[in-house]
Each structure stands twice: as structure tokens, then as C-alpha cells.
Amino acid sequence: IYDSHDSVAEDVLLQVRQEFDQLIGNAAEQQVLIYSCEEGTPSYAFRGGNSIFSKCLLEASATLLQTRDVVKIYDAFALAASNTRAIAQSLRIEQNPEIVPAKCLSSQELPFSFNPQCMKKNNG
């Protein structure tokens, strides 16, 4: 938020942080492990050093935020893993991201990203 909204007032940044903390507080206490590849196999990067999986994870989050206000970790992972496998296949390599999920209700899953309500109010 700091990089993309340099002109955002400090009080709005505080509200964004409070919204995020509330989302985290509503999630069950848990630990979710995400791996960019299967154990014992390589994780690949694009030329220039950007990880294929990391790039796909951020892009998945942005894509999902177009249709929802909160992106849960499992939804972001599922789309990113699928896109990572497709890109790897197009490069004639194999990469299979993995997740070790927490055991909780879907309503209590960890948020990965969100569209802050306070930013919507400030933008009309």
C-alpha cells in the first residue's frame, strides 16, 4: 500500500491496517505452508530472476480481487499453482506447487489480499 499509494493520507493507511488486522483476527489460528514446487524438485524463475510461482501468486491475487473483496489463501494458491504448471509446461519444464493446508472452516481461512473498504469510500 505504501508503494502504490504515496499520496494516501496516514489515517487511511491506518484504516487499511485495521481492516487487515480484523480479517486476520476473524481467521482461525493456523499455519499454512506453501511451496513453489514439490519436495526434491527445482523451482524455476523467469529470465531476470522473478520466480514463476511468486509471480503467478501475485497475479492470481490481482485477478481474484477483480471479482471479490477478500482473496483467501487457498483460492490464490489454486489459481497460482494452475498457472505455474501451465507456464512451466509451455517452457517444457515441470513445476508443481504444493500447499500444506490448515484444518479450519472455509469461513475462517487466512486472507491473502483484500480490497480495503476505506479505499473504496475515498475513491467514490
mmCIF file of N, CA and C in Angstrom:
data_model
loop_
_atom_site.group_PDB
_atom_site.id
_atom_site.type_symbol
_atom_site.label_atom_id
_atom_site.label_comp_id
_atom_site.label_asym_id
_atom_site.label_seq_id
_atom_site.Cartn_x
_atom_site.Cartn_y
_atom_site.Cartn_z
ATOM 1 N N ILE A 1 0.829 -1.200 0.000
ATOM 2 C CA ILE A 1 0.000 0.000 0.000
ATOM 3 C C ILE A 1 0.863 1.251 0.000
ATOM 4 N N TYR A 2 2.004 1.195 0.667
ATOM 5 C CA TYR A 2 2.863 2.376 0.722
ATOM 6 C C TYR A 2 3.442 2.698 -0.646
ATOM 7 N N ASP A 3 3.829 1.692 -1.403
ATOM 8 C CA ASP A 3 4.419 1.911 -2.719
ATOM 9 C C ASP A 3 3.402 2.384 -3.743
ATOM 10 N N SER A 4 2.199 1.844 -3.692
ATOM 11 C CA SER A 4 1.224 2.147 -4.742
ATOM 12 C C SER A 4 0.349 3.350 -4.414
ATOM 13 N N HIS A 5 0.402 3.825 -3.197
ATOM 14 C CA HIS A 5 -0.465 4.945 -2.797
ATOM 15 C C HIS A 5 0.332 5.974 -2.005
ATOM 16 N N ASP A 6 1.350 6.549 -2.634
ATOM 17 C CA ASP A 6 2.198 7.530 -1.959
ATOM 18 C C ASP A 6 1.418 8.724 -1.429
ATOM 19 N N SER A 7 0.335 9.082 -2.107
ATOM 20 C CA SER A 7 -0.413 10.265 -1.715
ATOM 21 C C SER A 7 -1.557 9.959 -0.746
ATOM 22 N N VAL A 8 -1.672 8.730 -0.293
ATOM 23 C CA VAL A 8 -2.748 8.347 0.617
ATOM 24 C C VAL A 8 -2.445 8.901 2.008
ATOM 25 N N ALA A 9 -3.451 9.480 2.610
ATOM 26 C CA ALA A 9 -3.302 10.064 3.941
ATOM 27 C C ALA A 9 -2.959 8.989 4.977
ATOM 28 N N GLU A 10 -2.214 9.397 5.967
ATOM 29 C CA GLU A 10 -1.782 8.479 7.025
ATOM 30 C C GLU A 10 -2.969 7.821 7.728
ATOM 31 N N ASP A 11 -4.070 8.551 7.930
ATOM 32 C CA ASP A 11 -5.238 7.971 8.598
ATOM 33 C C ASP A 11 -5.871 6.863 7.758
ATOM 34 N N VAL A 12 -5.816 7.001 6.429
ATOM 35 C CA VAL A 12 -6.345 5.948 5.552
ATOM 36 C C VAL A 12 -5.455 4.713 5.636
ATOM 37 N N LEU A 13 -4.149 4.916 5.654
ATOM 38 C CA LEU A 13 -3.232 3.779 5.806
ATOM 39 C C LEU A 13 -3.491 3.048 7.113
ATOM 40 N N LEU A 14 -3.770 3.787 8.155
ATOM 41 C CA LEU A 14 -4.086 3.181 9.451
ATOM 42 C C LEU A 14 -5.386 2.381 9.362
ATOM 43 N N GLN A 15 -6.372 2.906 8.639
ATOM 44 C CA GLN A 15 -7.634 2.189 8.462
ATOM 45 C C GLN A 15 -7.427 0.897 7.681
ATOM 46 N N VAL A 16 -6.582 0.943 6.653
ATOM 47 C CA VAL A 16 -6.282 -0.253 5.870
ATOM 48 C C VAL A 16 -5.665 -1.302 6.781
ATOM 49 N N ARG A 17 -4.718 -0.882 7.603
ATOM 50 C CA ARG A 17 -4.063 -1.815 8.535
ATOM 51 C C ARG A 17 -5.083 -2.403 9.506
ATOM 52 N N GLN A 18 -5.993 -1.583 9.995
ATOM 53 C CA GLN A 18 -7.020 -2.073 10.915
ATOM 54 C C GLN A 18 -7.949 -3.078 10.235
ATOM 55 N N GLU A 19 -8.308 -2.812 8.983
ATOM 56 C CA GLU A 19 -9.146 -3.763 8.230
ATOM 57 C C GLU A 19 -8.423 -5.096 8.061
ATOM 58 N N PHE A 20 -7.139 -5.032 7.716
ATOM 59 C CA PHE A 20 -6.364 -6.261 7.550
ATOM 60 C C PHE A 20 -6.263 -7.019 8.868
ATOM 61 N N ASP A 21 -5.978 -6.308 9.939
ATOM 62 C CA ASP A 21 -5.887 -6.955 11.249
ATOM 63 C C ASP A 21 -7.207 -7.611 11.636
ATOM 64 N N GLN A 22 -8.320 -6.982 11.279
ATOM 65 C CA GLN A 22 -9.634 -7.572 11.566
ATOM 66 C C GLN A 22 -9.836 -8.846 10.749
ATOM 67 N N LEU A 23 -9.458 -8.835 9.482
ATOM 68 C CA LEU A 23 -9.568 -10.043 8.657
ATOM 69 C C LEU A 23 -8.732 -11.179 9.243
ATOM 70 N N ILE A 24 -7.518 -10.868 9.637
ATOM 71 C CA ILE A 24 -6.646 -11.874 10.251
ATOM 72 C C ILE A 24 -7.254 -12.361 11.564
ATOM 73 N N GLY A 25 -7.804 -11.435 12.346
ATOM 74 C CA GLY A 25 -8.429 -11.803 13.620
ATOM 75 C C GLY A 25 -9.636 -12.704 13.451
ATOM 76 N N ASN A 26 -10.342 -12.584 12.329
ATOM 77 C CA ASN A 26 -11.516 -13.421 12.059
ATOM 78 C C ASN A 26 -11.136 -14.815 11.565
ATOM 79 N N ALA A 27 -9.896 -14.970 11.144
ATOM 80 C CA ALA A 27 -9.428 -16.284 10.683
ATOM 81 C C ALA A 27 -9.066 -17.144 11.885
ATOM 82 N N ALA A 28 -9.170 -18.441 11.702
ATOM 83 C CA ALA A 28 -8.749 -19.371 12.755
ATOM 84 C C ALA A 28 -7.233 -19.301 12.900
ATOM 85 N N GLU A 29 -6.753 -19.542 14.098
ATOM 86 C CA GLU A 29 -5.308 -19.611 14.282
ATOM 87 C C GLU A 29 -4.807 -20.814 13.492
ATOM 88 N N GLN A 30 -3.837 -20.577 12.636
ATOM 89 C CA GLN A 30 -3.410 -21.641 11.732
ATOM 90 C C GLN A 30 -2.053 -21.333 11.123
ATOM 91 N N GLN A 31 -1.495 -22.341 10.558
ATOM 92 C CA GLN A 31 -0.260 -22.194 9.796
ATOM 93 C C GLN A 31 -0.472 -22.911 8.470
ATOM 94 N N VAL A 32 -0.282 -22.176 7.386
ATOM 95 C CA VAL A 32 -0.417 -22.727 6.054
ATOM 96 C C VAL A 32 0.959 -22.665 5.408
ATOM 97 N N LEU A 33 1.413 -23.793 4.904
ATOM 98 C CA LEU A 33 2.715 -23.843 4.248
ATOM 99 C C LEU A 33 2.515 -23.936 2.745
ATOM 100 N N ILE A 34 3.182 -23.050 2.023
ATOM 101 C CA ILE A 34 3.097 -23.023 0.570
ATOM 102 C C ILE A 34 4.493 -23.222 0.014
ATOM 103 N N TYR A 35 4.595 -24.129 -0.941
ATOM 104 C CA TYR A 35 5.872 -24.403 -1.593
ATOM 105 C C TYR A 35 5.719 -24.148 -3.091
ATOM 106 N N SER A 36 6.729 -23.562 -3.678
ATOM 107 C CA SER A 36 6.664 -23.262 -5.100
ATOM 108 C C SER A 36 6.837 -24.501 -5.962
ATOM 109 N N CYS A 37 7.273 -25.614 -5.342
ATOM 110 C CA CYS A 37 7.454 -26.860 -6.087
ATOM 111 C C CYS A 37 7.392 -28.039 -5.121
ATOM 112 N N GLU A 38 7.310 -29.214 -5.698
ATOM 113 C CA GLU A 38 7.324 -30.435 -4.890
ATOM 114 C C GLU A 38 8.694 -30.602 -4.247
ATOM 115 N N GLU A 39 8.701 -31.261 -3.100
ATOM 116 C CA GLU A 39 9.966 -31.530 -2.414
ATOM 117 C C GLU A 39 10.892 -32.324 -3.331
ATOM 118 N N GLY A 40 12.131 -31.896 -3.380
ATOM 119 C CA GLY A 40 13.125 -32.597 -4.179
ATOM 120 C C GLY A 40 13.148 -32.216 -5.647
ATOM 121 N N THR A 41 12.300 -31.268 -6.041
ATOM 122 C CA THR A 41 12.285 -30.825 -7.435
ATOM 123 C C THR A 41 12.628 -29.337 -7.475
ATOM 124 N N PRO A 42 13.118 -28.858 -8.616
ATOM 125 C CA PRO A 42 13.503 -27.443 -8.691
ATOM 126 C C PRO A 42 12.309 -26.503 -8.848
ATOM 127 N N SER A 43 12.525 -25.291 -8.380
ATOM 128 C CA SER A 43 11.601 -24.190 -8.595
ATOM 129 C C SER A 43 12.265 -23.275 -9.609
ATOM 130 N N TYR A 44 11.530 -22.857 -10.609
ATOM 131 C CA TYR A 44 12.122 -22.104 -11.711
ATOM 132 C C TYR A 44 11.787 -20.625 -11.632
ATOM 133 N N ALA A 45 12.585 -19.856 -12.350
ATOM 134 C CA ALA A 45 12.392 -18.410 -12.428
ATOM 135 C C ALA A 45 12.383 -17.983 -13.880
ATOM 136 N N PHE A 46 11.755 -16.845 -14.123
ATOM 137 C CA PHE A 46 11.815 -16.225 -15.444
ATOM 138 C C PHE A 46 13.194 -15.602 -15.624
ATOM 139 N N ARG A 47 13.534 -15.311 -16.861
ATOM 140 C CA ARG A 47 14.761 -14.544 -17.087
ATOM 141 C C ARG A 47 14.636 -13.245 -16.306
ATOM 142 N N GLY A 48 15.680 -12.871 -15.635
ATOM 143 C CA GLY A 48 15.626 -11.679 -14.801
ATOM 144 C C GLY A 48 15.480 -12.021 -13.336
ATOM 145 N N GLY A 49 15.190 -13.297 -13.058
ATOM 146 C CA GLY A 49 15.195 -13.754 -11.683
ATOM 147 C C GLY A 49 13.871 -13.818 -10.955
ATOM 148 N N ASN A 50 12.769 -13.395 -11.565
ATOM 149 C CA ASN A 50 11.485 -13.476 -10.871
ATOM 150 C C ASN A 50 10.979 -14.907 -10.853
ATOM 151 N N SER A 51 10.626 -15.404 -9.691
ATOM 152 C CA SER A 51 10.100 -16.751 -9.530
ATOM 153 C C SER A 51 8.784 -16.902 -10.293
ATOM 154 N N ILE A 52 8.658 -17.986 -11.035
ATOM 155 C CA ILE A 52 7.405 -18.239 -11.766
ATOM 156 C C ILE A 52 6.240 -18.312 -10.789
ATOM 157 N N PHE A 53 6.400 -19.095 -9.734
ATOM 158 C CA PHE A 53 5.292 -19.264 -8.790
ATOM 159 C C PHE A 53 4.958 -17.962 -8.067
ATOM 160 N N SER A 54 5.949 -17.233 -7.602
ATOM 161 C CA SER A 54 5.681 -15.972 -6.891
ATOM 162 C C SER A 54 4.937 -14.995 -7.780
ATOM 163 N N LYS A 55 5.371 -14.895 -9.028
ATOM 164 C CA LYS A 55 4.699 -14.008 -9.987
ATOM 165 C C LYS A 55 3.259 -14.467 -10.203
ATOM 166 N N CYS A 56 3.070 -15.761 -10.349
ATOM 167 C CA CYS A 56 1.712 -16.301 -10.543
ATOM 168 C C CYS A 56 0.842 -16.066 -9.315
ATOM 169 N N LEU A 57 1.413 -16.165 -8.127
ATOM 170 C CA LEU A 57 0.653 -15.951 -6.896
ATOM 171 C C LEU A 57 0.171 -14.504 -6.801
ATOM 172 N N LEU A 58 1.038 -13.569 -7.108
ATOM 173 C CA LEU A 58 0.646 -12.153 -7.072
ATOM 174 C C LEU A 58 -0.376 -11.839 -8.165
ATOM 175 N N GLU A 59 -0.182 -12.405 -9.343
ATOM 176 C CA GLU A 59 -1.139 -12.189 -10.431
ATOM 177 C C GLU A 59 -2.490 -12.826 -10.118
ATOM 178 N N ALA A 60 -2.474 -14.000 -9.491
ATOM 179 C CA ALA A 60 -3.727 -14.662 -9.110
ATOM 180 C C ALA A 60 -4.497 -13.801 -8.122
ATOM 181 N N SER A 61 -3.795 -13.240 -7.177
ATOM 182 C CA SER A 61 -4.427 -12.365 -6.197
ATOM 183 C C SER A 61 -5.077 -11.171 -6.881
ATOM 184 N N ALA A 62 -4.349 -10.525 -7.786
ATOM 185 C CA ALA A 62 -4.891 -9.368 -8.503
ATOM 186 C C ALA A 62 -6.103 -9.756 -9.340
ATOM 187 N N THR A 63 -6.038 -10.896 -9.995
ATOM 188 C CA THR A 63 -7.165 -11.364 -10.811
ATOM 189 C C THR A 63 -8.395 -11.617 -9.945
ATOM 190 N N LEU A 64 -8.210 -12.305 -8.838
ATOM 191 C CA LEU A 64 -9.336 -12.635 -7.967
ATOM 192 C C LEU A 64 -9.926 -11.398 -7.302
ATOM 193 N N LEU A 65 -9.104 -10.383 -7.043
ATOM 194 C CA LEU A 65 -9.602 -9.149 -6.433
ATOM 195 C C LEU A 65 -10.520 -8.360 -7.365
ATOM 196 N N GLN A 66 -10.534 -8.715 -8.627
ATOM 197 C CA GLN A 66 -11.434 -8.044 -9.566
ATOM 198 C C GLN A 66 -12.891 -8.449 -9.343
ATOM 199 N N THR A 67 -13.099 -9.605 -8.715
ATOM 200 C CA THR A 67 -14.471 -10.103 -8.529
ATOM 201 C C THR A 67 -14.850 -10.335 -7.078
ATOM 202 N N ARG A 68 -13.951 -10.052 -6.162
ATOM 203 C CA ARG A 68 -14.255 -10.227 -4.739
ATOM 204 C C ARG A 68 -13.433 -9.253 -3.913
ATOM 205 N N ASP A 69 -13.879 -9.018 -2.707
ATOM 206 C CA ASP A 69 -13.175 -8.072 -1.839
ATOM 207 C C ASP A 69 -12.065 -8.714 -1.021
ATOM 208 N N VAL A 70 -12.199 -10.005 -0.742
ATOM 209 C CA VAL A 70 -11.176 -10.709 0.040
ATOM 210 C C VAL A 70 -10.781 -11.972 -0.719
ATOM 211 N N VAL A 71 -9.494 -12.145 -0.910
ATOM 212 C CA VAL A 71 -8.963 -13.349 -1.549
ATOM 213 C C VAL A 71 -8.371 -14.222 -0.457
ATOM 214 N N LYS A 72 -8.903 -15.423 -0.331
ATOM 215 C CA LYS A 72 -8.401 -16.364 0.671
ATOM 216 C C LYS A 72 -7.176 -17.089 0.120
ATOM 217 N N ILE A 73 -6.330 -17.536 1.015
ATOM 218 C CA ILE A 73 -5.051 -18.135 0.649
ATOM 219 C C ILE A 73 -5.222 -19.343 -0.271
ATOM 220 N N TYR A 74 -6.226 -20.175 -0.024
ATOM 221 C CA TYR A 74 -6.390 -21.385 -0.831
ATOM 222 C C TYR A 74 -6.837 -21.063 -2.254
ATOM 223 N N ASP A 75 -7.663 -20.028 -2.409
ATOM 224 C CA ASP A 75 -8.093 -19.619 -3.749
ATOM 225 C C ASP A 75 -6.917 -19.049 -4.537
ATOM 226 N N ALA A 76 -6.137 -18.199 -3.885
ATOM 227 C CA ALA A 76 -4.959 -17.623 -4.549
ATOM 228 C C ALA A 76 -3.983 -18.729 -4.924
ATOM 229 N N PHE A 77 -3.764 -19.671 -4.012
ATOM 230 C CA PHE A 77 -2.832 -20.757 -4.291
ATOM 231 C C PHE A 77 -3.325 -21.610 -5.457
ATOM 232 N N ALA A 78 -4.602 -21.959 -5.460
ATOM 233 C CA ALA A 78 -5.131 -22.841 -6.509
ATOM 234 C C ALA A 78 -4.927 -22.234 -7.894
ATOM 235 N N LEU A 79 -5.245 -20.967 -8.049
ATOM 236 C CA LEU A 79 -5.076 -20.319 -9.350
ATOM 237 C C LEU A 79 -3.595 -20.185 -9.698
ATOM 238 N N ALA A 80 -2.784 -19.800 -8.719
ATOM 239 C CA ALA A 80 -1.342 -19.646 -8.964
ATOM 240 C C ALA A 80 -0.692 -20.975 -9.325
ATOM 241 N N ALA A 81 -1.065 -22.035 -8.650
ATOM 242 C CA ALA A 81 -0.486 -23.352 -8.932
ATOM 243 C C ALA A 81 -0.844 -23.801 -10.345
ATOM 244 N N SER A 82 -2.102 -23.603 -10.722
ATOM 245 C CA SER A 82 -2.537 -23.964 -12.067
ATOM 246 C C SER A 82 -1.771 -23.167 -13.122
ATOM 247 N N ASN A 83 -1.644 -21.872 -12.899
ATOM 248 C CA ASN A 83 -0.927 -21.024 -13.856
ATOM 249 C C ASN A 83 0.560 -21.360 -13.891
ATOM 250 N N THR A 84 1.137 -21.692 -12.753
ATOM 251 C CA THR A 84 2.554 -22.084 -12.700
ATOM 252 C C THR A 84 2.785 -23.342 -13.512
ATOM 253 N N ARG A 85 1.910 -24.335 -13.337
ATOM 254 C CA ARG A 85 2.042 -25.579 -14.101
ATOM 255 C C ARG A 85 1.913 -25.316 -15.598
ATOM 256 N N ALA A 86 0.984 -24.448 -15.976
ATOM 257 C CA ALA A 86 0.786 -24.142 -17.404
ATOM 258 C C ALA A 86 2.003 -23.427 -17.989
ATOM 259 N N ILE A 87 2.538 -22.470 -17.270
ATOM 260 C CA ILE A 87 3.724 -21.753 -17.757
ATOM 261 C C ILE A 87 4.905 -22.708 -17.851
ATOM 262 N N ALA A 88 5.087 -23.519 -16.820
ATOM 263 C CA ALA A 88 6.192 -24.479 -16.832
ATOM 264 C C ALA A 88 6.071 -25.418 -18.027
ATOM 265 N N GLN A 89 4.874 -25.905 -18.270
ATOM 266 C CA GLN A 89 4.659 -26.807 -19.404
ATOM 267 C C GLN A 89 4.994 -26.108 -20.722
ATOM 268 N N SER A 90 4.622 -24.845 -20.847
ATOM 269 C CA SER A 90 4.925 -24.111 -22.081
ATOM 270 C C SER A 90 6.431 -23.907 -22.255
ATOM 271 N N LEU A 91 7.169 -23.926 -21.159
ATOM 272 C CA LEU A 91 8.632 -23.797 -21.200
ATOM 273 C C LEU A 91 9.323 -25.161 -21.256
ATOM 274 N N ARG A 92 8.498 -26.206 -21.339
ATOM 275 C CA ARG A 92 8.975 -27.592 -21.380
ATOM 276 C C ARG A 92 9.777 -27.983 -20.141
ATOM 277 N N ILE A 93 9.266 -27.526 -19.010
ATOM 278 C CA ILE A 93 9.808 -27.910 -17.704
ATOM 279 C C ILE A 93 8.617 -28.356 -16.860
ATOM 280 N N GLU A 94 8.895 -28.840 -15.689
ATOM 281 C CA GLU A 94 7.814 -29.264 -14.801
ATOM 282 C C GLU A 94 8.005 -28.598 -13.451
ATOM 283 N N GLN A 95 6.933 -27.994 -12.973
ATOM 284 C CA GLN A 95 6.934 -27.390 -11.647
ATOM 285 C C GLN A 95 5.540 -27.534 -11.068
ATOM 286 N N ASN A 96 5.459 -28.140 -9.911
ATOM 287 C CA ASN A 96 4.172 -28.406 -9.267
ATOM 288 C C ASN A 96 4.155 -27.831 -7.863
ATOM 289 N N PRO A 97 3.587 -26.631 -7.694
ATOM 290 C CA PRO A 97 3.480 -26.049 -6.358
ATOM 291 C C PRO A 97 2.652 -26.931 -5.432
ATOM 292 N N GLU A 98 2.960 -26.861 -4.151
ATOM 293 C CA GLU A 98 2.239 -27.651 -3.158
ATOM 294 C C GLU A 98 1.835 -26.769 -1.988
ATOM 295 N N ILE A 99 0.783 -27.200 -1.311
ATOM 296 C CA ILE A 99 0.316 -26.495 -0.127
ATOM 297 C C ILE A 99 0.041 -27.524 0.959
ATOM 298 N N VAL A 100 0.404 -27.165 2.176
ATOM 299 C CA VAL A 100 0.054 -27.971 3.342
ATOM 300 C C VAL A 100 -1.008 -27.156 4.075
ATOM 301 N N PRO A 101 -2.259 -27.537 3.896
ATOM 302 C CA PRO A 101 -3.347 -26.710 4.422
ATOM 303 C C PRO A 101 -3.539 -26.859 5.927
ATOM 304 N N ALA A 102 -4.149 -25.852 6.477
ATOM 305 C CA ALA A 102 -4.574 -25.905 7.876
ATOM 306 C C ALA A 102 -5.957 -26.545 7.911
ATOM 307 N N LYS A 103 -6.334 -27.044 9.044
ATOM 308 C CA LYS A 103 -7.668 -27.621 9.195
ATOM 309 C C LYS A 103 -8.554 -26.583 9.869
ATOM 310 N N CYS A 104 -9.430 -25.991 9.052
ATOM 311 C CA CYS A 104 -10.352 -24.995 9.583
ATOM 312 C C CYS A 104 -11.537 -24.868 8.636
ATOM 313 N N LEU A 105 -12.578 -24.202 9.088
ATOM 314 C CA LEU A 105 -13.740 -23.937 8.247
ATOM 315 C C LEU A 105 -13.343 -22.964 7.145
ATOM 316 N N SER A 106 -13.986 -23.066 5.993
ATOM 317 C CA SER A 106 -13.645 -22.161 4.890
ATOM 318 C C SER A 106 -13.881 -20.702 5.274
ATOM 319 N N SER A 107 -14.835 -20.453 6.141
ATOM 320 C CA SER A 107 -15.106 -19.076 6.578
ATOM 321 C C SER A 107 -13.990 -18.530 7.465
ATOM 322 N N GLN A 108 -13.106 -19.416 7.930
ATOM 323 C CA GLN A 108 -12.018 -18.993 8.810
ATOM 324 C C GLN A 108 -10.647 -19.100 8.148
ATOM 325 N N GLU A 109 -10.631 -19.242 6.828
ATOM 326 C CA GLU A 109 -9.357 -19.319 6.111
ATOM 327 C C GLU A 109 -8.626 -17.985 6.175
ATOM 328 N N LEU A 110 -7.311 -18.063 6.065
ATOM 329 C CA LEU A 110 -6.498 -16.854 6.073
ATOM 330 C C LEU A 110 -6.729 -16.019 4.822
ATOM 331 N N PRO A 111 -6.840 -14.711 4.989
ATOM 332 C CA PRO A 111 -6.901 -13.844 3.818
ATOM 333 C C PRO A 111 -5.500 -13.684 3.244
ATOM 334 N N PHE A 112 -5.415 -13.607 1.920
ATOM 335 C CA PHE A 112 -4.130 -13.368 1.276
ATOM 336 C C PHE A 112 -4.022 -11.913 0.825
ATOM 337 N N SER A 113 -5.127 -11.381 0.321
ATOM 338 C CA SER A 113 -5.170 -9.985 -0.093
ATOM 339 C C SER A 113 -6.614 -9.507 -0.012
ATOM 340 N N PHE A 114 -6.786 -8.189 -0.079
ATOM 341 C CA PHE A 114 -8.141 -7.652 0.029
ATOM 342 C C PHE A 114 -8.223 -6.261 -0.580
ATOM 343 N N ASN A 115 -9.455 -5.869 -0.908
ATOM 344 C CA ASN A 115 -9.759 -4.512 -1.351
ATOM 345 C C ASN A 115 -10.263 -3.753 -0.125
ATOM 346 N N PRO A 116 -9.480 -2.845 0.409
ATOM 347 C CA PRO A 116 -9.886 -2.135 1.633
ATOM 348 C C PRO A 116 -11.163 -1.319 1.431
ATOM 349 N N GLN A 117 -12.088 -1.482 2.353
ATOM 350 C CA GLN A 117 -13.346 -0.732 2.288
ATOM 351 C C GLN A 117 -13.083 0.759 2.393
ATOM 352 N N CYS A 118 -12.125 1.160 3.211
ATOM 353 C CA CYS A 118 -11.867 2.588 3.387
ATOM 354 C C CYS A 118 -11.327 3.220 2.107
ATOM 355 N N MET A 119 -10.639 2.445 1.264
ATOM 356 C CA MET A 119 -10.141 2.963 -0.006
ATOM 357 C C MET A 119 -11.300 3.156 -0.981
ATOM 358 N N LYS A 120 -12.295 2.286 -0.898
ATOM 359 C CA LYS A 120 -13.472 2.414 -1.770
ATOM 360 C C LYS A 120 -14.249 3.686 -1.417
ATOM 361 N N LYS A 121 -14.369 3.949 -0.118
ATOM 362 C CA LYS A 121 -15.083 5.143 0.324
ATOM 363 C C LYS A 121 -14.370 6.398 -0.152
ATOM 364 N N ASN A 122 -13.053 6.371 -0.139
ATOM 365 C CA ASN A 122 -12.281 7.554 -0.515
ATOM 366 C C ASN A 122 -12.236 7.772 -2.026
ATOM 367 N N ASN A 123 -12.517 6.718 -2.790
ATOM 368 C CA ASN A 123 -12.466 6.829 -4.243
ATOM 369 C C ASN A 123 -13.853 6.978 -4.862
ATOM 370 N N GLY A 124 -14.848 7.153 -4.034
ATOM 371 C CA GLY A 124 -16.190 7.356 -4.575
ATOM 372 C C GLY A 124 -16.936 6.136 -4.527
#
